[in-house]
Amino acid sequence: MLIFTIRRLLLAIPTLLFISFIIFLVVTLAPSDPTANLPLTIPPEVKQKIRESLGLGQPLPVRYFKWLWQFVYIEPAHYLNQAFGFSIDTGQRILSWQTRSPVMDIISQRMPQTLWVVGTSYVVAILIAVPIGVISAYKQYSWFDQIGTFISMIGFSVPTFFTGVLLIVIFSVHLGWFPSIYDTTHSVTDWDSFVVQVKQMIMPTFVLALANAAQLSRFMRASMLDNLSQDYVRTARAKGLQEKTVLLVHVLRNSMIPVITVIALGIPNIFGSAIITEQVFKVNGIGQLLIIAIQGGDVPTVQTITFIFAILIVLFNLLADILYGVFDPRIRYD
Amino acid sequence: MTEMTDDTLKIIDRPAKSQLRDVWEQFSAHKGALIGAAFFLFVVLFVLIGPFLWLYDPTFIDIRSRNQGMSFAHPFGTDQLGRDIFARVMKGGQVSLAVGITAMLLSLVVGTGIGVLAGYFKRLDGPLMRFTDLFLALPLLPLLLVIIMLFREKLNGTFGPEGGIFILMVSAIGITSWMQTARIVRGDVLALKEREFVLAAKSIGTPSQRMISRHILPNVLSPILVSATLGIANAIITESALSFLGLGFPPDFPTWGRLLFDATDYMQQYPERVLWPGLAISFTVLAVNYIGDGLRDALDPRIRGR
Amino acid sequence: MKHLKTLLLASAASMVAASGAFADGHEGKRGRDGEVKIIYWQAPSILNSYLSGGTKDIESASMVIEPLARFNEKGELVPYLAESIPTVENGGVSSDLKTITWKIKPGIKWSDGTDFTSEDVKFTAEYCMHPEGGCAQSAKFDGVDTVEAVDPLTVKVTFKEPKPVPYAAFVGGQSPIIQKAQFQDCLGAKAPECTEANFGPIGTGPFVVTDFKPNDVIQMAANENYREEGKPAFAKVTFKGGGDAAAAGRAVMETGEFDYAWNMQLAPDVLAKMAEGGKGTPISAFGTLVERIEMNMTDPSPDLPEGERATAKHAHPILSDERVRRALSMAIDRPLLVEIGYGQAGRPTCNLVPAPQAYASDNTGCLTQDMAGAKKLLDEAGWVPGADGVREKDGKKLSLTYQTSTNAVRQDFQALIKQWWQELGVNTELRNIDASVFFGGDPASPDTFQKFYSDVEMYANNFDGTDPEQYLGQYTCEKAPKPESQWQGENINRFCNADYDKLVEELGRTGEISKRQEIAKKLNDMLTKDSMTIVPLVDRGRVSAAATSLGGVVLNTWDSELWNVADWYRKK
């Protein structure tokens, strides 16, 4: 298992390098201009000077290797210096064109709210999806299954920007229960502030959870259906085990194996798909940062965030494979 | 659009009659799928034939009758320029469905092609699956946004603003959504290769091309059909999400996503304006998903008839 | 120069109900009113106005760093860090118009407690004029030869050429003074490395930055060293960024979560509906921003070889005829455009320079639509209706391409105008281009507004401050974008008229204010009603929203909207 993991990790390096190059090319070749959003009262000569000061005049390979070096060496070195007081000689960190500050600092600043909202919604989604999936499968084509199917269908059929705005109009504007704008400066210190935090998280979490739970519950249902028709289930029943034991111990455990990997695989994706929800509820997290950077032609930021997403996907893919091996003894990695 | 449904029917026609009937029975037992199929057919007819029967032009501005509610003359009301929303929803539906179906076809062709090649030819398996993994590792939504930024103007120049963005949308959605199909198809092909009838065909020296078209493809149809329905749903949602982020079709070009996005500001005064495109997207996707669900149940012998 | 004061006093009347700026009962201790929450739907990225020209950045920074003088809501100059406005009369501006001497108010301290001196002013100029710094406001320092710190409270700016209007450097929100001690290691190429300073500049303004999250939120606290007793009334500011105009408006006017929202670019009926929420009201004021249609005077035909396309080598085959341009303008119903697109935030105009009042020509001829007149004019010009309703002349169809940036209101305008022109017998092909490409100055892209590979195009532009000299000076022959200049240049239409150029030159030499106004009006008329090269549509104001409980707000389009944030208070 260890050897398998190490081999996969080593294999991931060329993959990631290749991905980083693709991302770099795509982002750099995009015809967006960091000075395009400036007011027209700023004369073109000045805009040209600004572009030069951002390093836009340099040839492509120079820019790619400079960025790669910054990403794989300078940034980690910087954190080592900070954490352990090392004094590794570093150079210029990756600077955003819009804010002229290190991209990594902004990303770590955005992490908490993204993790809060996206993380909670994923947990909620799992908690909803698993029971629904189990019951739907056990009572296939019953009214519960039909309704569960219908709700989960709605969950991934209705776009989040529609449900999001709808919720804001109902709960913020008409009822006034929840704030329509997420306060990123809020910190939880006591019970009251915790309530405030919960209130501002409810709507974005619900929207995301609904969308994710829908897919997960379908998976759970399919996986349960697969297992329910297996021979071992019949054997267990024949042994005279209680139906509850058969279902919750034997079938559920085996059905969870593929679902767990699906959950692991889904984690990096939800960061990406949370972009729209973050936009709707003004949760200024990673997704919103990415959108602003794309709109503002902020190449270093776009590149860095997309690459981090790619790393997450590769890592969680690996994790999913390892989990599969751990939970399913039939699978052997040699 | 109608050609598409005809095609699928023809393809299903090929295997033995009894099997088809079996599948149909199973499919029609799934009430949701049946209703979904009926609704989808209705939507397709509505957006295709509707505009011929409905006299309003979706781009005609009648400034005197702007912001009207639902009435006999304008069943869905009019927008801020006095354009008829009913006509716009029909026109928008044409575009949204066209994007959905074309993108699905593209991703299906790519996905099936790669899946079959990887599964059938051992030499290609490694490289092609690496390639698929590579695509799976790309952060798709961010990349989609960037791709659209990148190529929009160039394609607009060549194909006009509508044609350009259509091609862009379809290809962007298509090339970022074929991977699941490829994986599933490859798995099925690998299993098929060990089956007796394939081995038999091989032993009499059937060339690969014929093997694939006669024996392999017809037998991996069921996962492809399921992917197809999910693909349509996915493409329609992606298109509207991109329109929502301001990166889709231009504002003067109605699609369901665009209409919904434009209407969200007016949600409180004219809720019906959000409602119609919103319902159109949601119900169409719902219908398509139900069809997919029904197909999966009908085509998967393990689930069938429990 | 002696009319300067009167000019500035007479400049544009603001529509703002400057309610209760001096009402009773809101004076007292600094920080007495707790927290004020401001929302900008574009999030500030940096608090150093010299490294970003974005309005959001300049305005958020204006709460912290201040210039020597600002424009008030009427467009008059008011001293901020300076004791008074230097003029020729008071000897502050030399009689040859080549130097200006600013006297600084004594006793001003930076928020860190150190003294504010002329060295800081001098340093600010040095910072922005550094050739490698990529300073976004370097145009403000155009023509500045030297900046000297004569004594700790006196700064003398010397210009290379006589400057009739020397109020650009150190004036207005775009050109605030930064602290030398904080920024002295950040000159030139090192400017972006000073993240801490760029995110939290030490200033003289009413607030100090306590926490800055780029593109998200700024938190500020009252500046204990602020020069005015009892101000600001608020102890804390939360400045949130991001989202969209509708959400920001909702947060102020409907849910009351925020006190002030910037730039409500919303459809009029949406805004009106939000105002019914009762928690806040929209406020509006007008500046110099004009949405206009620009006519291409050169031939943009793709058949021409690259390098000659849309250059002065080929005159436009259709639009060179003044009658066609005039007819196109006459067919437009401007009041209706305003009603649909801007409501309270717009008014129809026929002028390129709609304000200040003293500079605005009394040009109202275009305000009523005249379809019949327009048709007649085209008949006269030889364009007669063809079989398909499109006018023709010598076998050539009257067909135009009309481009603009992608933006919901602009596309509505395009659709409306297309319909009117269709009625006129003009076939119009619409194009819209993403704003970042359209306004991005990439000389390789065929779709920039400077390149103008289209017959007509629509966008909005304005000028900083109250003097239109530089703005009108953009339309001289030599400023036309062309391949030789990398398509840089502000004369978008390639308008070229020797008389105009001469008049612009004269304006540069004229110091007397009433004379300047007269010339400016004449220049404006030459571009608009005389030649119809520029077809102004809407004078676009600024609409913001303020909570009903927020007092002291005076909307200002001549400077940062938050220019008087020190005077804001909570109504009791």
Coordinates of N, CA and C in Angstrom, one line a residue, chain A residues 17 20-22 24-26 28-29 55-70 299 303:
Chain A
L17 N 2.8 19.0 -13.5 CA 3.6 19.9 -14.3 C 3.0 20.2 -15.6
S20 N 0.0 22.4 -15.1 CA 0.4 23.8 -14.8 C 0.7 24.5 -16.1
F21 N 1.3 23.8 -17.0 CA 1.7 24.4 -18.3 C 0.4 24.7 -19.1
I22 N -0.5 23.8 -19.2 CA -1.8 24.0 -19.9 C -2.5 25.2 -19.3
F24 N -1.2 27.6 -17.6 CA -0.5 28.8 -17.9 C -0.8 29.3 -19.3
L25 N -0.7 28.4 -20.2 CA -1.0 28.8 -21.6 C -2.3 29.4 -21.8
V26 N -3.3 28.7 -21.3 CA -4.7 29.1 -21.5 C -4.9 30.5 -20.9
T28 N -2.7 32.8 -20.0 CA -1.8 33.9 -20.5 C -2.3 34.3 -21.9
L29 N -2.8 33.3 -22.7 CA -3.1 33.7 -24.0 C -4.5 34.4 -24.1
G55 N 5.1 43.5 -15.8 CA 5.9 42.4 -16.4 C 5.3 41.8 -17.7
L56 N 4.3 42.5 -18.3 CA 3.6 41.9 -19.4 C 4.5 41.9 -20.7
G57 N 5.6 42.6 -20.7 CA 6.4 42.6 -21.9 C 7.3 41.4 -22.1
Q58 N 7.4 40.6 -21.0 CA 8.4 39.5 -21.0 C 7.9 38.4 -21.9
P59 N 8.9 37.6 -22.5 CA 8.5 36.5 -23.3 C 7.8 35.4 -22.5
L60 N 7.0 34.6 -23.1 CA 6.2 33.6 -22.4 C 7.0 32.6 -21.6
P61 N 8.0 31.9 -22.2 CA 8.7 30.9 -21.3 C 9.2 31.5 -20.0
V62 N 9.8 32.7 -20.2 CA 10.3 33.4 -19.0 C 9.2 33.5 -17.9
R63 N 8.1 34.0 -18.4 CA 7.0 34.2 -17.4 C 6.5 32.9 -16.8
Y64 N 6.5 31.8 -17.6 CA 6.1 30.5 -17.1 C 7.0 30.0 -16.0
F65 N 8.3 30.0 -16.4 CA 9.3 29.4 -15.4 C 9.4 30.3 -14.2
K66 N 9.3 31.6 -14.4 CA 9.3 32.5 -13.2 C 8.2 32.1 -12.3
W67 N 7.0 31.9 -12.8 CA 5.8 31.6 -12.0 C 6.0 30.3 -11.3
L68 N 6.5 29.3 -12.1 CA 6.6 27.9 -11.6 C 7.6 27.9 -10.4
W69 N 8.7 28.6 -10.6 CA 9.8 28.7 -9.6 C 9.2 29.4 -8.3
Q70 N 8.4 30.4 -8.6 CA 7.8 31.1 -7.4 C 6.8 30.1 -6.7
V299 N -3.7 37.7 -14.2 CA -3.2 36.4 -14.6 C -2.6 35.6 -13.5
Q303 N -4.1 31.9 -12.5 CA -3.2 30.8 -12.6 C -3.0 30.0 -11.3

